[in-house]
Coordinates of C-alpha atoms in Angstrom, one line a residue:
Chain B
M1 CA 188.5 177.2 121.2
S2 CA 187.8 175.6 124.7
K3 CA 189.6 177.0 127.8
L4 CA 191.1 173.5 128.2
Q5 CA 192.6 173.6 124.7
Q6 CA 193.9 177.1 125.1
S7 CA 195.6 176.3 128.4
L8 CA 197.2 173.1 127.0
D9 CA 198.2 174.9 123.8
A10 CA 199.8 177.7 125.8
G11 CA 201.9 175.1 127.6
H12 CA 200.4 175.8 131.0
F13 CA 200.3 172.9 133.4
T14 CA 196.6 172.4 133.3
F15 CA 194.1 170.9 135.7
T16 CA 190.8 169.2 135.1
G17 CA 188.3 168.0 137.7
E18 CA 185.5 165.6 137.5
V19 CA 181.9 165.2 138.6
G20 CA 179.6 162.2 138.5
P21 CA 175.9 162.8 137.6
P22 CA 173.4 161.6 140.1
K23 CA 171.1 158.6 139.9
G24 CA 168.0 160.7 139.6
V25 CA 167.2 164.2 138.5
D26 CA 168.3 166.3 141.5
L27 CA 171.2 168.4 140.2
T28 CA 172.0 170.0 143.5
H29 CA 175.1 168.0 144.4
V30 CA 176.6 167.7 141.0
I31 CA 176.3 171.5 140.4
E32 CA 177.6 172.2 143.9
G33 CA 180.6 169.9 143.2
A34 CA 181.3 171.6 139.9
E35 CA 180.9 175.1 141.4
A36 CA 183.4 174.1 144.2
M37 CA 186.2 173.3 141.7
K38 CA 185.4 175.5 138.7
D39 CA 187.8 178.4 139.5
K40 CA 190.8 176.1 139.9
V41 CA 190.4 173.9 136.8
A42 CA 190.2 174.5 133.1
A43 CA 187.4 172.1 132.6
I44 CA 185.3 169.5 134.5
N45 CA 184.8 166.0 133.2
V46 CA 181.3 164.7 133.5
T47 CA 181.3 160.9 133.7
D48 CA 179.1 158.8 131.4
I49 CA 177.2 156.1 133.2
Q50 CA 180.3 155.4 135.2
T51 CA 181.1 151.8 136.0
A52 CA 177.9 150.9 134.2
V53 CA 175.8 152.1 137.0
M54 CA 172.7 153.8 135.5
R55 CA 172.6 157.6 136.1
L56 CA 171.6 160.9 134.6
G57 CA 173.5 161.4 131.3
S58 CA 176.8 163.0 130.8
L59 CA 175.4 165.1 127.9
A60 CA 172.7 166.6 130.0
V61 CA 174.9 167.5 132.9
S62 CA 177.6 168.8 130.5
A63 CA 175.0 171.1 129.0
K64 CA 173.9 172.2 132.4
L65 CA 177.5 173.2 133.2
V66 CA 177.7 175.2 130.0
E67 CA 174.5 176.9 130.9
R68 CA 176.1 178.0 134.2
G69 CA 179.3 179.3 132.5
M70 CA 181.4 176.2 133.3
E71 CA 183.4 174.2 130.9
P72 CA 182.7 170.4 130.7
V73 CA 184.6 167.5 129.3
F74 CA 181.8 165.4 127.9
Q75 CA 182.8 161.8 128.5
M76 CA 181.5 159.3 126.0
V77 CA 181.7 155.5 126.5
C78 CA 181.2 153.1 123.7
R79 CA 179.2 150.6 125.8
D80 CA 175.7 151.9 125.6
R81 CA 175.2 153.5 122.2
N82 CA 175.6 152.4 118.6
R83 CA 177.2 154.6 116.0
L84 CA 174.0 156.3 115.2
A85 CA 173.4 157.4 118.7
L86 CA 177.1 158.3 119.4
Q87 CA 177.3 160.6 116.3
S88 CA 173.9 162.1 117.1
D89 CA 174.9 162.8 120.7
L90 CA 178.1 164.4 119.4
L91 CA 176.1 166.8 117.2
S92 CA 173.8 167.4 120.2
A93 CA 176.9 168.2 122.3
A94 CA 178.1 170.7 119.7
V95 CA 174.7 172.4 119.7
F96 CA 174.8 172.7 123.5
G97 CA 178.2 174.5 123.2
I98 CA 180.2 171.5 124.5
E99 CA 183.6 171.4 122.9
N100 CA 185.7 169.0 124.9
V101 CA 184.8 165.3 124.4
L102 CA 186.5 162.3 125.8
S103 CA 186.4 158.9 124.1
I104 CA 186.3 155.9 126.4
T105 CA 185.6 152.2 125.9
G106 CA 183.6 152.0 129.1
D107 CA 183.6 149.5 131.9
H108 CA 181.7 146.3 131.0
I109 CA 178.1 145.9 132.1
V110 CA 179.1 143.1 134.5
K111 CA 180.7 145.9 136.7
G112 CA 177.5 147.8 137.1
D113 CA 174.0 147.6 138.4
H114 CA 172.2 146.4 135.2
R115 CA 174.0 143.2 134.7
E116 CA 171.3 141.8 132.4
A117 CA 171.6 144.6 129.9
K118 CA 173.0 144.2 126.4
P119 CA 176.5 145.7 125.8
V120 CA 176.8 147.6 122.6
Y121 CA 180.4 148.5 121.7
D122 CA 179.4 149.1 118.1
L123 CA 182.4 151.4 117.9
D124 CA 185.6 151.2 120.0
S125 CA 187.3 154.2 121.5
V126 CA 189.6 154.6 118.5
Q127 CA 186.7 154.4 116.0
L128 CA 184.8 156.9 118.1
L129 CA 187.7 159.4 117.8
K130 CA 187.7 158.8 114.1
A131 CA 183.9 159.4 114.0
M132 CA 184.5 162.7 115.8
T133 CA 187.1 163.7 113.2
T134 CA 184.8 162.7 110.4
L135 CA 182.0 164.8 111.8
E136 CA 184.3 167.7 112.0
G137 CA 185.1 167.2 108.4
G138 CA 181.4 167.7 107.6
A139 CA 180.4 164.1 106.9
D140 CA 179.2 161.2 109.0
M141 CA 180.1 157.5 109.1
G142 CA 177.3 156.5 106.8
K143 CA 177.0 156.5 103.0
D144 CA 174.3 157.6 100.7
F145 CA 172.7 155.2 98.2
K146 CA 175.5 155.9 95.7
G147 CA 178.1 155.1 98.3
R148 CA 179.2 158.7 98.9
P149 CA 179.7 160.1 102.4
N150 CA 176.7 161.8 103.9
K151 CA 177.2 165.6 104.1
L152 CA 176.3 167.4 107.3
E153 CA 174.4 170.7 107.5
G154 CA 176.9 172.4 109.7
A155 CA 179.9 170.6 111.0
P156 CA 180.8 170.5 114.7
K157 CA 184.2 171.4 116.2
F158 CA 185.6 169.5 119.2
F159 CA 188.6 169.2 121.4
K160 CA 189.0 165.5 121.3
G161 CA 190.4 163.5 124.2
C162 CA 191.3 160.0 124.9
V163 CA 192.5 157.9 127.9
V164 CA 195.3 155.4 128.6
T165 CA 196.3 153.2 131.5
P166 CA 200.0 154.0 132.1
C167 CA 200.4 151.5 135.0
A168 CA 198.8 148.5 133.2
D169 CA 200.8 145.4 134.1
F170 CA 201.5 144.9 130.3
V171 CA 201.8 148.5 129.0
E172 CA 203.0 148.0 125.5
P173 CA 199.5 147.4 124.0
Q174 CA 198.3 150.5 125.8
I175 CA 201.0 152.6 124.1
L176 CA 200.3 151.1 120.7
K177 CA 196.6 151.9 121.1
L178 CA 197.5 155.4 122.2
E179 CA 199.4 155.9 119.0
K180 CA 196.3 154.8 117.1
K181 CA 194.1 157.2 119.1
V182 CA 196.3 160.1 118.2
A183 CA 196.3 159.1 114.6
A184 CA 192.5 158.9 114.8
G185 CA 192.3 162.5 116.0
A186 CA 193.0 162.6 119.8
Q187 CA 194.3 166.0 120.9
F188 CA 194.8 165.3 124.6
C189 CA 194.9 162.4 126.9
Q190 CA 193.8 161.9 130.5
T191 CA 195.2 158.8 132.2
Q192 CA 193.9 156.2 134.5
A193 CA 194.8 156.7 138.1
V194 CA 198.6 156.8 138.9
Y195 CA 200.0 156.4 142.4
D196 CA 203.6 155.5 141.4
P197 CA 205.5 158.4 139.8
A198 CA 208.4 156.1 138.9
A199 CA 206.1 153.9 136.8
F200 CA 204.6 156.9 135.2
E201 CA 208.0 158.3 134.3
T202 CA 208.9 155.0 132.5
F203 CA 205.6 155.2 130.7
M204 CA 206.1 158.9 129.7
N205 CA 209.6 158.2 128.5
E206 CA 208.3 155.5 126.2
V207 CA 205.4 157.8 125.0
R208 CA 207.9 160.6 124.1
R209 CA 210.3 158.1 122.5
R210 CA 207.4 157.1 120.2
N211 CA 206.8 160.8 119.3
I212 CA 203.4 160.9 120.9
T213 CA 203.3 164.6 121.4
I214 CA 199.7 165.3 122.5
P215 CA 199.4 166.8 126.0
I216 CA 199.1 164.1 128.7
M217 CA 197.3 164.8 131.9
V218 CA 198.1 162.4 134.7
G219 CA 195.1 160.9 136.4
I220 CA 194.8 161.4 140.1
V221 CA 192.0 159.5 141.9
V222 CA 191.6 161.0 145.3
V223 CA 192.3 158.2 147.7
K224 CA 189.7 158.2 150.5
G225 CA 191.3 155.7 152.8
L226 CA 192.9 152.3 153.2
G227 CA 189.7 150.4 152.2
M228 CA 189.5 152.2 148.9
A229 CA 193.2 151.7 148.2
K230 CA 192.9 148.0 148.9
Y231 CA 189.8 147.7 146.7
M232 CA 191.6 149.4 143.8
N233 CA 194.6 147.2 144.2
E234 CA 192.4 144.1 144.1
N235 CA 189.8 145.1 141.6
V236 CA 190.8 147.9 139.3
P237 CA 193.2 146.6 136.6
G238 CA 196.1 149.0 135.9
V239 CA 195.8 150.8 139.2
V240 CA 198.5 150.1 141.7
V241 CA 198.7 151.7 145.1
P242 CA 202.3 151.1 146.3
E243 CA 203.0 149.4 149.6
A244 CA 204.4 152.6 151.3
M245 CA 201.3 154.5 150.5
M246 CA 199.1 151.7 151.9
K247 CA 201.1 151.9 155.1
E248 CA 200.7 155.7 155.2
L249 CA 196.9 155.3 154.8
S250 CA 196.8 152.6 157.5
E251 CA 198.3 155.0 159.9
T252 CA 195.9 157.8 159.1
P253 CA 193.1 158.3 161.6
K254 CA 189.6 158.6 160.0
E255 CA 189.2 162.3 160.9
S256 CA 192.3 163.2 159.0
A257 CA 191.3 161.2 155.9
K258 CA 190.5 164.3 153.8
A259 CA 193.7 166.1 154.8
K260 CA 195.7 163.0 153.9
A261 CA 193.8 162.7 150.6
V262 CA 194.8 166.3 149.7
E263 CA 198.4 165.7 150.9
I264 CA 198.9 162.5 148.8
S265 CA 197.2 163.9 145.7
A266 CA 199.3 167.1 145.8
R267 CA 202.4 165.1 146.4
L268 CA 201.8 162.9 143.4
I269 CA 201.1 165.9 141.2
R270 CA 204.2 167.7 142.3
A271 CA 206.2 164.6 141.6
M272 CA 204.8 164.1 138.1
K273 CA 204.4 167.7 137.1
P274 CA 207.8 167.8 135.3
M275 CA 206.8 164.7 133.2
C276 CA 203.5 165.7 131.8
Q277 CA 201.2 168.6 130.8
G278 CA 198.5 168.5 133.4
A279 CA 196.6 166.6 136.0
H280 CA 193.1 165.2 135.9
I281 CA 191.8 165.1 139.4
M282 CA 189.0 162.6 140.1
P283 CA 187.6 163.4 143.5
L284 CA 184.8 160.7 143.5
G285 CA 182.4 162.9 145.4
W286 CA 185.0 164.7 147.5
D287 CA 184.6 167.6 145.1
S288 CA 185.4 170.4 147.5
L289 CA 189.0 169.0 147.9
V290 CA 189.9 169.7 144.3
P291 CA 190.8 173.4 144.9
K292 CA 192.9 172.4 147.9
I293 CA 194.7 169.8 145.9
V294 CA 195.4 172.3 143.1
D295 CA 196.7 174.9 145.6
A296 CA 198.8 172.3 147.5
S297 CA 200.4 171.0 144.3
A298 CA 201.8 174.4 143.2
Chain J
M11 CA 178.9 123.0 117.5
I12 CA 175.9 124.6 119.2
I13 CA 176.7 124.2 122.9
Q14 CA 173.5 123.5 124.9
K15 CA 172.2 122.6 128.3
Q16 CA 168.9 121.1 129.3
K17 CA 166.2 123.4 130.8
S18 CA 165.1 122.5 134.3
L19 CA 162.2 120.1 134.6
E20 CA 160.3 122.9 136.3
E21 CA 160.7 125.2 133.3
I22 CA 159.7 122.4 130.9
L23 CA 156.6 121.6 132.9
K24 CA 155.6 125.3 133.0
S25 CA 155.8 125.4 129.3
L26 CA 153.7 122.3 129.1
E27 CA 150.8 123.6 131.3
G28 CA 147.6 122.3 129.9
V29 CA 149.4 119.8 127.7
Q30 CA 149.0 116.1 128.5
K31 CA 150.5 114.0 125.7
V32 CA 154.0 114.8 124.5
F33 CA 156.5 113.4 122.0
L34 CA 160.2 113.9 123.0
A35 CA 162.6 114.8 120.3
G36 CA 166.4 114.8 120.5
C37 CA 169.1 115.4 118.0
A38 CA 172.0 113.2 117.0
D39 CA 174.3 116.1 116.4
C40 CA 175.2 118.8 118.9
A41 CA 172.5 117.9 121.4
T42 CA 173.8 114.4 121.7
A43 CA 177.4 115.6 122.0
C44 CA 176.3 118.0 124.8
K45 CA 174.3 115.2 126.5
V46 CA 171.1 117.2 126.2
G47 CA 169.1 115.3 123.6
G48 CA 170.7 111.9 122.9
T49 CA 169.0 108.5 123.4
E50 CA 170.0 108.3 127.1
E51 CA 168.7 111.8 127.9
L52 CA 165.4 111.1 126.2
V53 CA 164.9 107.9 128.2
E54 CA 165.7 109.7 131.4
M55 CA 163.4 112.7 130.5
K56 CA 160.6 110.4 129.6
A57 CA 160.7 108.9 133.1
R58 CA 160.8 112.3 134.7
L59 CA 157.9 113.7 132.7
E60 CA 155.8 110.5 133.3
A61 CA 156.6 110.8 137.0
A62 CA 155.2 114.4 136.8
G63 CA 152.0 113.0 135.3
K64 CA 152.6 113.5 131.6
T65 CA 151.9 110.9 128.9
V66 CA 154.9 110.4 126.6
T67 CA 153.7 109.0 123.3
G68 CA 157.2 108.3 121.9
T69 CA 160.8 109.5 121.7
A70 CA 163.1 109.9 118.7
V71 CA 166.6 111.2 118.2
F72 CA 166.5 113.2 115.0
D73 CA 169.4 113.2 112.6
T74 CA 169.5 116.2 112.6
A75 CA 166.8 118.3 114.1
C76 CA 167.7 121.4 112.2
Q77 CA 167.5 119.7 108.7
Q78 CA 164.0 119.7 107.3
G79 CA 164.7 116.6 105.2
A80 CA 166.0 114.6 108.1
V81 CA 163.1 115.7 110.2
R82 CA 160.5 114.6 107.7
M83 CA 162.3 111.2 107.3
K84 CA 162.4 110.5 111.1
A85 CA 158.8 111.8 111.5
R86 CA 157.6 109.1 109.0
E87 CA 159.2 106.4 111.2
N88 CA 157.3 107.9 114.2
E89 CA 154.1 108.8 112.6
A90 CA 151.7 107.2 115.1
A91 CA 153.5 108.4 118.2
L92 CA 153.7 111.9 116.8
A93 CA 150.0 111.9 115.8
A94 CA 149.1 110.7 119.3
A95 CA 150.9 113.6 121.0
D96 CA 149.4 117.0 121.6
D97 CA 152.8 118.7 121.5
I98 CA 156.5 118.0 121.0
V99 CA 159.3 118.8 123.5
C100 CA 162.6 119.3 121.7
F101 CA 165.9 118.6 123.5
A102 CA 168.1 120.3 120.9
C103 CA 168.9 123.9 120.0
G104 CA 166.3 126.6 119.2
T105 CA 166.8 126.0 115.5
G106 CA 166.0 122.3 116.0
S107 CA 162.9 123.2 118.0
Q108 CA 161.6 125.6 115.3
T109 CA 162.5 123.3 112.5
L110 CA 160.4 120.6 114.1
Q111 CA 157.5 122.9 114.7
E112 CA 157.5 124.3 111.2
T113 CA 158.1 121.1 109.4
L114 CA 155.8 118.9 111.4
E115 CA 153.2 121.6 112.1
K116 CA 153.1 120.7 115.7
R117 CA 153.7 123.0 118.6
T118 CA 157.2 122.3 119.9
H119 CA 158.4 123.3 123.3
P120 CA 162.1 124.0 124.1
G121 CA 163.8 121.5 126.3
A122 CA 167.2 123.1 126.1
E123 CA 169.1 126.3 126.1
S124 CA 171.2 127.0 123.1
M125 CA 174.1 128.9 124.6
F126 CA 176.7 129.5 121.8
V127 CA 178.6 128.1 118.9
G128 CA 181.5 126.6 120.7
Q129 CA 184.7 124.6 120.8
V130 CA 184.6 121.3 122.7
H131 CA 187.7 121.0 124.9
R132 CA 186.3 117.7 126.3
L133 CA 182.9 116.5 127.3
G134 CA 181.5 119.1 129.7
K135 CA 184.0 121.9 128.9
Y136 CA 183.1 124.3 126.1
S137 CA 184.1 127.8 125.1
E138 CA 183.1 130.3 122.5
K139 CA 185.5 131.2 119.7
C140 CA 183.2 132.5 116.9
A141 CA 180.2 134.7 117.2
T142 CA 179.2 134.0 113.5
C143 CA 179.5 137.7 112.7
G144 CA 179.3 137.0 109.0
K145 CA 182.5 138.9 108.1
C146 CA 185.5 136.9 109.4
V147 CA 188.4 139.0 110.7
L148 CA 190.7 136.2 111.8
D149 CA 193.1 137.1 109.0
R150 CA 193.8 140.5 110.6
Y151 CA 194.3 139.3 114.1
E152 CA 196.7 136.3 113.7
G153 CA 193.9 133.8 114.0
I154 CA 192.4 135.0 117.3
C155 CA 188.9 136.6 117.1
P156 CA 188.5 139.8 119.1
V157 CA 184.9 140.1 118.0
T158 CA 184.1 137.0 120.1
R159 CA 186.9 136.6 122.6
C160 CA 187.2 140.3 123.7
A161 CA 184.2 140.9 126.0
K162 CA 183.8 144.3 124.3
G163 CA 184.5 143.1 120.8
L164 CA 187.2 145.8 120.4
L165 CA 189.0 145.9 117.1
N166 CA 191.8 148.4 117.7
G167 CA 193.5 147.1 120.8
P168 CA 192.7 146.3 124.4
C169 CA 190.8 148.4 126.9
G170 CA 192.5 149.1 130.3
G171 CA 190.8 146.3 131.9
Y172 CA 193.2 143.4 131.7
K173 CA 195.3 142.1 134.6
N174 CA 197.8 139.3 134.5
G175 CA 196.5 138.6 130.9
K176 CA 193.0 138.1 132.1
C177 CA 189.8 140.0 131.4
E178 CA 188.1 142.5 133.7
V179 CA 184.8 140.7 133.1
D180 CA 186.0 137.3 134.3
P181 CA 189.4 136.6 135.8
E182 CA 189.1 133.1 134.5
K183 CA 189.1 134.3 130.9
D184 CA 192.0 135.3 128.9
C185 CA 192.2 138.9 127.5
A186 CA 191.9 138.3 123.8
W187 CA 194.1 141.3 123.1
V188 CA 196.9 140.1 125.2
L189 CA 196.7 136.8 123.3
I190 CA 196.6 138.7 119.9
Y191 CA 199.5 140.9 120.9
K192 CA 201.7 138.0 122.0
E193 CA 200.8 136.0 118.8
M194 CA 201.7 139.0 116.6
E195 CA 204.9 139.5 118.6
K196 CA 205.9 135.8 118.2
R197 CA 205.3 136.0 114.4
G198 CA 207.0 139.4 113.9
K199 CA 203.7 140.9 112.9
L200 CA 203.4 143.7 115.5
D201 CA 202.9 146.2 112.7
K202 CA 199.4 144.8 112.5
M203 CA 198.7 146.2 116.0
R204 CA 199.2 149.7 114.6
K205 CA 196.8 149.4 111.7
F206 CA 193.5 151.3 112.2
E207 CA 190.6 149.0 111.9
P208 CA 187.4 150.8 110.8
A209 CA 184.1 150.3 112.4
K210 CA 182.8 146.8 111.7
D211 CA 180.1 146.2 109.0
Q212 CA 177.5 144.9 111.3
S213 CA 175.0 144.4 108.5
A214 CA 176.1 140.8 108.2
R215 CA 174.7 140.3 111.7
H216 CA 171.3 141.8 111.2
T217 CA 168.8 139.1 112.2
P218 CA 167.0 137.1 111.0
R219 CA 169.7 136.0 108.7
A220 CA 169.1 133.9 105.6
Y221 CA 171.4 132.6 102.9
V222 CA 170.2 131.1 99.6
W223 CA 172.5 129.9 96.8
P224 CA 171.6 131.6 93.7
K225 CA 171.7 128.5 91.5
R226 CA 171.3 125.5 93.9
T227 CA 175.1 125.1 93.9
P228 CA 177.6 127.0 96.0
P229 CA 178.6 130.3 94.3
P230 CA 182.0 130.2 92.6
S231 CA 184.9 130.5 95.2
Q232 CA 182.1 131.4 97.6
G233 CA 182.6 134.9 96.4
A234 CA 178.9 135.8 96.5
K235 CA 177.8 139.2 97.5
S236 CA 176.7 139.0 101.1

């Protein structure tokens, strides 16, 4: 059982961090980033060709973390691989000792740096969770010539995660889809960035009213400054930085940006701690801040 | 219909490098409706190609360019002009171009881009509603196709990328899933949002697709095995 699963099962408020693989093969920074946070988090997400910008793969970096005794959350987006490749990479992940996997739809190709590429989306994030569950049951999604499920030689075991956008401007379809994700096998959930604890509370109340009982880890995107906050408000659906926080950021001198980022992140976590089971901290490169945020949110 | 736009003259001339005499073909169906390959467009294109130094041996609007029978018939009326041409330039969809080339055994250059199968809101405004996936799902989604109208073709609900009911890919486009949800809500069918939709059978989209009636008549109730 993964450390992440153990921690959530035990009812501890659990932290995860996140690193982004480089565009290239130099692992120095990504490993440094992971090393910087590993002692304060149960597991470290490894993003999968994030925002459709071509990079080193999530599977490879996740395997490298395992090799170094760290625990990854292998993120899988549905954008770039069909069901053959997704299932194959899941088996590969299991062989590398990767247990935590996170099913994500994936930002569209128009958001990235290869806008002429062909989007795949052969499976959606719910079907990918179902595929994971099917693999765990010793079969794959295909059928033999008699129409029977194909049997695996050795079945993998995963701790299966999903995502949700709690502050979407129209949240009901998000909750319905979350229910489907749980039914398809999701065992934990990491959310899109939340900056408004009151909105998150409304969301969590609805989630619990619907008997969605899997652990939910609130998403904390470390806000690096006013520019980034503005950008998110304008360009990232479902992410809302409230006016008061915008003001706070506008009054922060550049040299205090990191201290402010820690302060805001920790404040958000403290406010939402009673509502959920953990926090997923996305430092977007400010990896060394993760331990400070964890400590400050105690 | 097949929504199309003309290729630029530059692209057409590049394709025609080394070709002097051409026959211009249009189509009375979609290409005419999209103002790509009707009578007017062929007259205009004839003048532009001639100004660029080409010899146009004749023009004809086929009815329709994707039907081999119609192509043969129109070709008979234009036998001399077709024979005088080195190649054909087709101002219709890619099916039209290839039908002409195959049927008339004459190299046919594309004069248009076939963009999508679309709805005509009015002349000059078109949108895609059906991706011809071969396994219609409209029954499950209250008549709104997520395969085509969701940028990611998601079958089990929206991603997190909608804002004000619009898609992350293009704020001008509606999020299909917000439309589907609202339609289900209006009709008291929200239970359908909860139903797990398994991975789509994509085999009906494996190209090149072909369809042949087993007995020269449509199969009973169209219930043929696909």
